[in-house]
Amino acid sequence: MRSNSDHDLLEKLKGMPDMKMSGEKKHEIVSAIRQTNVSKSGRTASLRGFATIGKGLALCCVLAVTVWLGASLLANQQQSTLPDTVSPIAPGSPTASPGPGPNNSVTTQPIPHSEELLSQIRSDAEKGKVLSLPFLLEKTMLEEVEKEWGKPEKTYEANGLIYSAYRKHKVVFGYNKGMQIVDIRNRDSRLMQVSMSAVEKSWGKPARISEFGNLIIYTYDVTSSYQVKLIFKGTEKLDLDLALVEYQLYYPQGNKNLMLYANNVEILQSVRDLAKNGQTFGSQYRVEKDVFDDAEKQLGKPDVVSFVNGITYNTYRDLNLVFAFNKGMQIVDIRSYDQRLQAITLAEVRETLGEPASKTTTGGQTIYTYKVTPDYELKFIFSGIMTDDPNTIFIDHVNIYYPRGTFNNMAG
């Protein structure tokens, strides 16, 4: 006859969650517990004690097995409700997409993150907005920016504008004499995900492509008033897909100082007059007369340094200027990439300055050279797709060039 303790133990086992264990199986477990042969009257109290410990350990094992089996059963039941396969998470997708299954077929792929970003950039630009910024081009005054963000870390002048740099936000604002924001430059870290090929696929080829300071610049007219300039890092190579590092939203009309220059004709006349003095638009320094050491003390270290035929070229990206000097540090070439010049067409140059002394085409650029003095040459370099319509071809940059300074250097 079973002992009361055995009976109680069996009843407890029967009362546990149903694990598809028959009553007979449970009884066998209890029988195993009883293998201590406690029914023999000759056993000592110490043996009965060990038997009791054995029962306790066995019971713990049974309880552990029961919990484990119950968890396994629950997990299996939940798993059976999931699709057979799950595809990997695609870049830019917040969740995984179900893979093909008996009742689930995949017909579309998630939009790549770069496409979404480019779409947002263009959509925002058409409204005068820049990624994640609360400030509108043309509509915002500088004091509104300073009220929200405080004073900038750096200010400088270039392109006829004053620039305020907020490095913490990776943003630079350019404003005119009326304090109106007309140029916004953004270096959002997300831009690095966008390649040049992705831009061309989404936006098409730009009408204007230029190179400055080891950067490739694509210019798009997103509205009749606003331009977007996409800036890619490095020098283009056939086997290298360049990454977007910065983009610029620009309002050209806001950069016209009618008090200073009534129109582009007056700008071109100023360029010609400056060239006769060895200067170029946007720079106070002169070829032949000035040495680069003096310029560097005022301008600081350049962003890019390169060497061609014994001449050193120093590029200042923020100022849109390049200075070239010979071994004696004499400045022999100054190049201006001022944005006001880049709004002037080939037709306007011809109408204002007449036909050049020479025309050359190299590296996809057309160069008009005017002899402004016996010693100085004024060069206009045009970028973009060369067509029969000179009204669609724009200035890329302008050079004031002192040839004798390079000849003497090469001879030495």
Coordinates of C-alpha atoms in Angstrom, one line a residue:
M1 CA 0.0 0.0 0.0
R2 CA 1.3 3.5 -0.9
S3 CA 2.4 5.7 1.9
N4 CA 0.5 9.0 2.5
S5 CA 3.6 11.0 1.4
D6 CA 3.8 9.0 -1.9
H7 CA 0.1 9.5 -2.5
D8 CA 0.4 13.3 -1.9
L9 CA 3.4 13.5 -4.3
L10 CA 1.5 11.7 -7.0
E11 CA -1.5 13.9 -6.6
K12 CA 0.7 17.0 -6.9
L13 CA 2.2 15.6 -10.1
K14 CA -1.2 15.0 -11.6
G15 CA -2.2 18.6 -10.8
M16 CA 0.7 20.1 -12.8
P17 CA 0.2 21.4 -16.4
D18 CA -0.6 18.7 -18.9
M19 CA 2.7 17.7 -20.5
K20 CA 1.1 14.6 -22.2
M21 CA 2.5 12.4 -19.4
S22 CA 0.2 9.5 -18.5
G23 CA -0.7 8.7 -14.9
E24 CA 1.2 5.5 -15.2
K25 CA 4.4 7.4 -16.2
K26 CA 4.0 9.6 -13.2
H27 CA 3.5 6.6 -11.0
E28 CA 6.8 5.1 -12.4
I29 CA 8.5 8.3 -11.3
V30 CA 7.1 7.9 -7.8
S31 CA 8.2 4.3 -7.9
A32 CA 11.7 5.4 -8.7
I33 CA 11.7 7.6 -5.8
R34 CA 10.8 4.7 -3.6
Q35 CA 13.8 2.7 -4.8
T36 CA 15.4 3.5 -1.5
N37 CA 13.5 0.5 -0.2
V38 CA 12.1 2.4 2.8
S39 CA 9.6 -0.5 3.3
K40 CA 12.2 -2.6 4.9
S41 CA 12.0 -2.4 8.6
G42 CA 15.7 -3.0 9.1
R43 CA 16.6 0.4 7.7
T44 CA 18.0 3.0 10.1
A45 CA 16.8 6.5 10.6
S46 CA 19.7 7.8 8.7
L47 CA 18.8 5.8 5.6
R48 CA 15.2 7.0 5.9
G49 CA 16.7 10.5 5.9
F50 CA 18.6 9.9 2.7
A51 CA 15.5 8.5 1.1
T52 CA 13.7 11.7 2.0
I53 CA 16.5 13.8 0.4
G54 CA 16.4 11.7 -2.7
K55 CA 12.6 12.3 -3.0
G56 CA 13.2 16.0 -2.7
L57 CA 15.9 16.0 -5.4
A58 CA 13.8 14.0 -7.8
L59 CA 10.8 16.2 -7.3
C60 CA 13.0 19.3 -8.1
C61 CA 14.1 17.6 -11.3
V62 CA 10.5 16.8 -12.3
L63 CA 9.5 20.4 -11.7
A64 CA 12.4 21.7 -13.8
V65 CA 11.6 19.3 -16.6
T66 CA 7.9 20.4 -16.5
V67 CA 8.8 24.1 -16.7
W68 CA 11.2 23.5 -19.6
L69 CA 8.7 21.4 -21.5
G70 CA 6.0 24.0 -21.0
A71 CA 8.3 26.9 -22.3
S72 CA 9.3 24.8 -25.3
L73 CA 5.6 24.0 -26.1
L74 CA 4.7 27.7 -25.9
A75 CA 7.6 28.8 -28.1
N76 CA 6.7 26.2 -30.7
Q77 CA 3.1 27.4 -30.8
Q78 CA 4.2 31.0 -31.3
Q79 CA 6.7 30.1 -34.0
S80 CA 4.1 28.3 -36.0
T81 CA 2.3 31.6 -36.6
L82 CA 5.4 33.2 -38.3
P83 CA 6.1 33.1 -42.1
D84 CA 8.3 30.4 -43.3
T85 CA 11.2 32.8 -44.2
V86 CA 12.1 36.4 -43.5
S87 CA 14.3 38.4 -45.8
P88 CA 17.2 40.5 -44.5
I89 CA 16.6 44.1 -43.5
A90 CA 17.3 46.3 -46.4
P91 CA 19.4 49.5 -45.9
G92 CA 17.1 52.3 -45.0
S93 CA 14.2 50.0 -44.1
P94 CA 13.0 50.2 -40.5
T95 CA 11.8 46.6 -40.4
A96 CA 12.4 43.4 -42.2
S97 CA 10.2 42.5 -45.1
P98 CA 8.6 39.0 -45.3
G99 CA 10.3 36.8 -47.8
P100 CA 8.5 34.7 -50.4
G101 CA 6.2 32.1 -48.9
P102 CA 3.1 30.1 -49.8
N103 CA 0.8 33.0 -49.2
N104 CA 3.3 35.9 -49.4
S105 CA 5.1 37.1 -52.5
V106 CA 7.5 40.1 -52.7
T107 CA 6.7 42.5 -55.6
T108 CA 8.6 45.6 -54.6
Q109 CA 11.8 46.5 -52.9
P110 CA 12.3 49.2 -50.3
I111 CA 13.4 52.5 -51.7
P112 CA 17.2 53.0 -51.2
H113 CA 17.9 55.5 -48.5
S114 CA 19.9 57.7 -50.9
E115 CA 16.9 58.0 -53.2
E116 CA 14.7 59.1 -50.3
L117 CA 17.3 61.7 -49.2
L118 CA 17.7 63.1 -52.7
S119 CA 14.0 63.3 -53.1
Q120 CA 13.7 65.2 -49.8
I121 CA 16.6 67.6 -50.7
R122 CA 14.9 68.5 -54.0
S123 CA 11.5 68.8 -52.5
D124 CA 12.8 71.0 -49.7
A125 CA 14.9 73.1 -52.1
E126 CA 11.9 74.0 -54.2
K127 CA 10.4 75.6 -51.1
G128 CA 13.6 77.3 -50.0
K129 CA 14.4 74.8 -47.3
V130 CA 17.4 72.8 -46.3
L131 CA 17.5 69.4 -44.6
S132 CA 16.4 69.6 -40.9
L133 CA 16.7 73.4 -40.8
P134 CA 13.9 75.7 -39.6
F135 CA 15.3 78.6 -41.7
L136 CA 14.1 79.5 -45.2
L137 CA 16.2 80.8 -48.0
E138 CA 15.3 84.4 -49.0
K139 CA 12.6 84.6 -46.3
T140 CA 14.9 84.5 -43.2
M141 CA 17.0 87.3 -41.8
L142 CA 20.3 86.7 -40.0
E143 CA 19.0 88.0 -36.7
E144 CA 16.5 85.1 -36.6
V145 CA 19.3 82.6 -36.9
E146 CA 21.3 84.3 -34.2
K147 CA 18.2 84.4 -31.9
E148 CA 17.9 80.6 -32.2
W149 CA 21.5 79.5 -32.4
G150 CA 23.5 82.4 -31.0
K151 CA 26.6 83.9 -32.5
P152 CA 28.5 81.9 -35.2
E153 CA 31.9 80.4 -34.5
K154 CA 33.3 82.0 -37.6
T155 CA 32.5 84.8 -40.1
Y156 CA 34.1 85.8 -43.3
E157 CA 33.5 87.6 -46.6
A158 CA 33.3 86.1 -50.1
N159 CA 31.2 86.3 -53.3
G160 CA 29.9 89.7 -52.2
L161 CA 28.3 88.2 -49.1
I162 CA 29.1 87.7 -45.5
Y163 CA 29.1 84.2 -44.2
S164 CA 28.3 82.9 -40.7
A165 CA 29.6 79.4 -39.9
Y166 CA 27.9 77.2 -37.3
R167 CA 30.3 74.3 -37.1
K168 CA 28.3 72.5 -34.4
H169 CA 25.3 72.4 -36.8
K170 CA 27.5 71.8 -39.9
V171 CA 25.8 74.7 -41.6
V172 CA 27.0 78.0 -43.1
F173 CA 24.7 80.9 -43.9
G174 CA 25.5 83.6 -46.5
Y175 CA 23.7 86.9 -46.2
N176 CA 23.6 90.2 -48.1
K177 CA 23.9 93.8 -47.0
G178 CA 20.2 93.7 -46.0
M179 CA 20.9 90.7 -43.7
Q180 CA 18.8 88.5 -45.9
I181 CA 19.9 84.8 -46.1
V182 CA 20.6 84.0 -49.7
D183 CA 23.1 81.1 -49.4
I184 CA 22.8 78.1 -47.2
R185 CA 25.5 75.4 -47.1
N186 CA 24.9 72.1 -45.4
R187 CA 27.4 69.3 -44.5
D188 CA 24.9 66.8 -43.0
S189 CA 26.6 63.5 -42.3
R190 CA 23.8 61.6 -44.1
L191 CA 25.0 63.1 -47.4
M192 CA 28.0 60.7 -47.5
Q193 CA 25.5 57.9 -48.2
V194 CA 24.7 59.5 -51.6
S195 CA 27.0 58.7 -54.6
M196 CA 27.4 60.7 -57.8
S197 CA 25.8 57.9 -59.8
A198 CA 22.8 57.9 -57.5
V199 CA 22.4 61.7 -58.1
E200 CA 22.6 61.3 -61.9
K201 CA 20.0 58.4 -61.7
S202 CA 17.6 60.5 -59.6
W203 CA 18.2 64.0 -60.9
G204 CA 19.8 63.4 -64.3
K205 CA 23.0 65.0 -65.6
P206 CA 23.4 68.6 -64.5
A207 CA 23.6 71.5 -67.0
R208 CA 26.8 72.7 -65.3
I209 CA 29.7 70.7 -64.0
S210 CA 32.8 72.3 -62.5
E211 CA 35.9 71.4 -60.5
F212 CA 37.3 73.5 -57.7
G213 CA 39.7 72.6 -54.9
N214 CA 39.6 68.8 -55.6
L215 CA 35.8 69.0 -55.5
I216 CA 33.3 68.2 -58.3
I217 CA 30.3 70.5 -58.3
Y218 CA 27.0 69.7 -60.0
T219 CA 24.6 72.7 -60.4
Y220 CA 20.9 72.2 -60.8
D221 CA 18.2 74.9 -61.3
V222 CA 15.5 73.5 -59.0
T223 CA 13.2 76.6 -59.6
S224 CA 13.5 79.7 -61.6
S225 CA 14.9 81.4 -58.5
Y226 CA 16.9 78.8 -56.6
Q227 CA 19.9 76.7 -57.4
V228 CA 21.2 73.5 -55.7
K229 CA 24.9 72.8 -55.9
L230 CA 25.9 69.2 -55.0
I231 CA 29.5 69.0 -54.0
F232 CA 31.4 65.7 -54.4
K233 CA 34.7 64.8 -52.8
G234 CA 37.9 64.1 -54.8
T235 CA 38.7 64.2 -58.5
E236 CA 36.5 62.2 -60.8
K237 CA 37.9 58.9 -62.0
L238 CA 36.3 56.3 -64.2
D239 CA 36.6 53.6 -61.5
L240 CA 35.6 55.7 -58.6
D241 CA 32.0 56.7 -57.6
L242 CA 32.4 59.9 -55.7
A243 CA 30.5 60.7 -52.5
L244 CA 28.3 63.7 -51.8
V245 CA 30.0 65.8 -48.9
E246 CA 28.1 69.0 -49.0
Y247 CA 25.2 70.8 -50.8
Q248 CA 24.3 74.4 -51.2
L249 CA 21.0 76.1 -51.7
Y250 CA 21.5 79.5 -53.4
Y251 CA 19.4 82.4 -54.4
P252 CA 21.4 84.3 -57.1
Q253 CA 19.0 87.3 -57.3
G254 CA 19.6 88.0 -53.6
N255 CA 23.3 88.4 -54.3
K256 CA 22.9 91.3 -56.6
N257 CA 24.0 94.6 -55.1
L258 CA 22.3 97.1 -57.4
M259 CA 23.9 100.0 -55.6
L260 CA 27.3 98.6 -56.6
Y261 CA 26.6 96.9 -60.0
A262 CA 23.4 97.6 -61.8
N263 CA 23.8 94.6 -64.1
N264 CA 26.2 92.0 -65.4
V265 CA 27.7 94.4 -67.9
E266 CA 28.9 96.6 -65.0
I267 CA 30.4 93.5 -63.3
L268 CA 32.3 92.6 -66.5
Q269 CA 33.6 96.2 -66.9
S270 CA 34.8 96.0 -63.3
V271 CA 36.6 92.7 -64.0
R272 CA 38.4 94.2 -67.0
D273 CA 39.4 97.3 -65.0
L274 CA 40.7 95.3 -62.1
A275 CA 42.7 93.1 -64.5
K276 CA 44.6 96.1 -65.9
N277 CA 45.9 96.5 -62.3
G278 CA 46.8 92.9 -61.9
Q279 CA 43.8 92.1 -59.8
T280 CA 40.7 89.9 -60.1
F281 CA 37.1 90.0 -58.9
G282 CA 36.8 89.3 -55.2
S283 CA 40.5 89.7 -54.3
Q284 CA 42.7 92.6 -53.2
Y285 CA 46.0 91.0 -54.2
R286 CA 47.9 91.6 -57.4
V287 CA 49.9 89.4 -59.7
E288 CA 53.6 90.5 -60.2
K289 CA 53.5 93.1 -57.4
D290 CA 52.5 90.9 -54.3
V291 CA 54.1 87.9 -52.8
F292 CA 52.1 85.0 -51.4
D293 CA 53.7 85.2 -47.9
D294 CA 51.9 88.4 -47.3
A295 CA 48.6 87.0 -48.6
E296 CA 49.0 83.9 -46.4
K297 CA 49.4 86.0 -43.3
Q298 CA 46.0 87.5 -43.9
L299 CA 44.2 84.5 -45.3
G300 CA 45.7 81.7 -43.3
K301 CA 46.7 78.2 -44.5
P302 CA 45.1 77.1 -47.8
D303 CA 42.7 74.1 -48.1
V304 CA 44.5 72.5 -51.0
V305 CA 48.1 72.8 -52.3
S306 CA 49.1 71.5 -55.7
F307 CA 52.1 71.9 -58.1
V308 CA 52.2 72.3 -61.9
N309 CA 55.4 73.0 -63.8
G310 CA 57.2 74.5 -60.9
I311 CA 54.3 76.8 -59.9
T312 CA 52.5 76.3 -56.6
Y313 CA 48.7 76.6 -56.5
N314 CA 47.0 77.3 -53.2
T315 CA 43.2 77.0 -53.0
Y316 CA 40.9 78.7 -50.5
R317 CA 37.5 77.0 -50.8
D318 CA 35.6 79.4 -48.5
L319 CA 36.9 82.4 -50.4
N320 CA 36.5 80.8 -53.9
L321 CA 40.0 81.9 -54.7
V322 CA 43.2 80.2 -56.0
F323 CA 46.7 81.9 -55.8
A324 CA 49.6 80.6 -57.9
F325 CA 53.2 81.7 -57.2
N326 CA 56.7 80.9 -58.4
K327 CA 59.8 79.9 -56.5
G328 CA 60.3 83.5 -55.4
M329 CA 56.8 83.6 -53.9
Q330 CA 55.8 86.1 -56.5
I331 CA 52.0 85.8 -57.3
V332 CA 51.7 85.0 -61.0
D333 CA 48.1 83.8 -61.3
I334 CA 44.9 84.6 -59.3
R335 CA 41.6 82.7 -60.0
S336 CA 38.2 83.8 -58.9
Y337 CA 35.3 81.4 -58.6
D338 CA 33.0 84.2 -57.3
Q339 CA 29.3 83.1 -57.6
R340 CA 28.4 86.5 -59.1
L341 CA 30.6 85.8 -62.1
Q342 CA 29.1 82.3 -62.5
A343 CA 25.7 84.0 -63.3
I344 CA 27.2 85.6 -66.4
T345 CA 26.8 84.0 -69.8
L346 CA 29.2 83.7 -72.8
A347 CA 26.9 86.0 -74.8
E348 CA 27.2 88.8 -72.2
V349 CA 31.0 88.5 -72.2
R350 CA 31.1 88.9 -76.0
E351 CA 28.7 91.8 -76.0
T352 CA 30.6 93.7 -73.3
L353 CA 34.3 92.8 -74.0
G354 CA 34.2 91.9 -77.7
E355 CA 35.9 88.9 -79.3
P356 CA 38.9 87.6 -77.3
A357 CA 42.5 87.5 -78.6
S358 CA 42.4 83.7 -78.5
K359 CA 40.0 80.9 -77.9
T360 CA 41.0 77.4 -76.7
T361 CA 39.1 74.3 -75.5
T362 CA 40.7 71.9 -73.1
G363 CA 39.4 69.4 -70.5
G364 CA 35.8 70.1 -71.4
Q365 CA 36.2 73.9 -70.8
T366 CA 36.3 76.8 -73.3
I367 CA 38.8 79.6 -72.5
Y368 CA 38.6 83.1 -73.8
T369 CA 41.8 85.1 -73.4
Y370 CA 41.9 89.0 -73.5
K371 CA 45.2 90.9 -73.5
V372 CA 44.4 93.7 -71.0
T373 CA 48.0 95.1 -70.9
P374 CA 51.3 94.1 -72.5
D375 CA 52.1 92.0 -69.4
Y376 CA 48.7 90.7 -68.1
E377 CA 46.1 88.4 -69.6
L378 CA 42.5 88.1 -68.5
K379 CA 41.0 84.7 -69.0
F380 CA 37.4 83.6 -68.8
I381 CA 36.8 79.9 -68.4
F382 CA 33.3 78.6 -69.3
S383 CA 31.8 75.4 -68.1
G384 CA 28.8 73.4 -69.0
I385 CA 27.6 71.7 -72.1
M386 CA 28.9 73.6 -75.1
T387 CA 26.1 74.5 -77.5
D388 CA 25.5 76.9 -80.3
D389 CA 23.5 79.1 -77.9
P390 CA 26.0 81.4 -76.0
N391 CA 23.1 82.3 -73.6
T392 CA 23.2 78.9 -72.1
I393 CA 27.0 78.8 -71.4
F394 CA 28.2 80.4 -68.1
I395 CA 31.5 81.5 -66.6
D396 CA 33.1 78.9 -64.3
H397 CA 36.0 81.2 -63.2
V398 CA 38.2 84.1 -64.2
N399 CA 42.0 84.3 -64.2
I400 CA 44.3 87.3 -64.0
Y401 CA 47.6 85.9 -65.4
Y402 CA 51.2 87.1 -65.5
P403 CA 52.9 84.9 -68.1
R404 CA 56.4 86.4 -67.6
G405 CA 56.4 85.3 -64.0
T406 CA 56.0 81.7 -65.0
F407 CA 58.6 81.8 -67.8
N408 CA 61.3 83.2 -65.5
N409 CA 60.5 80.6 -63.0
M410 CA 60.7 77.7 -65.5
A411 CA 64.0 79.1 -66.9
G412 CA 65.5 79.2 -63.4

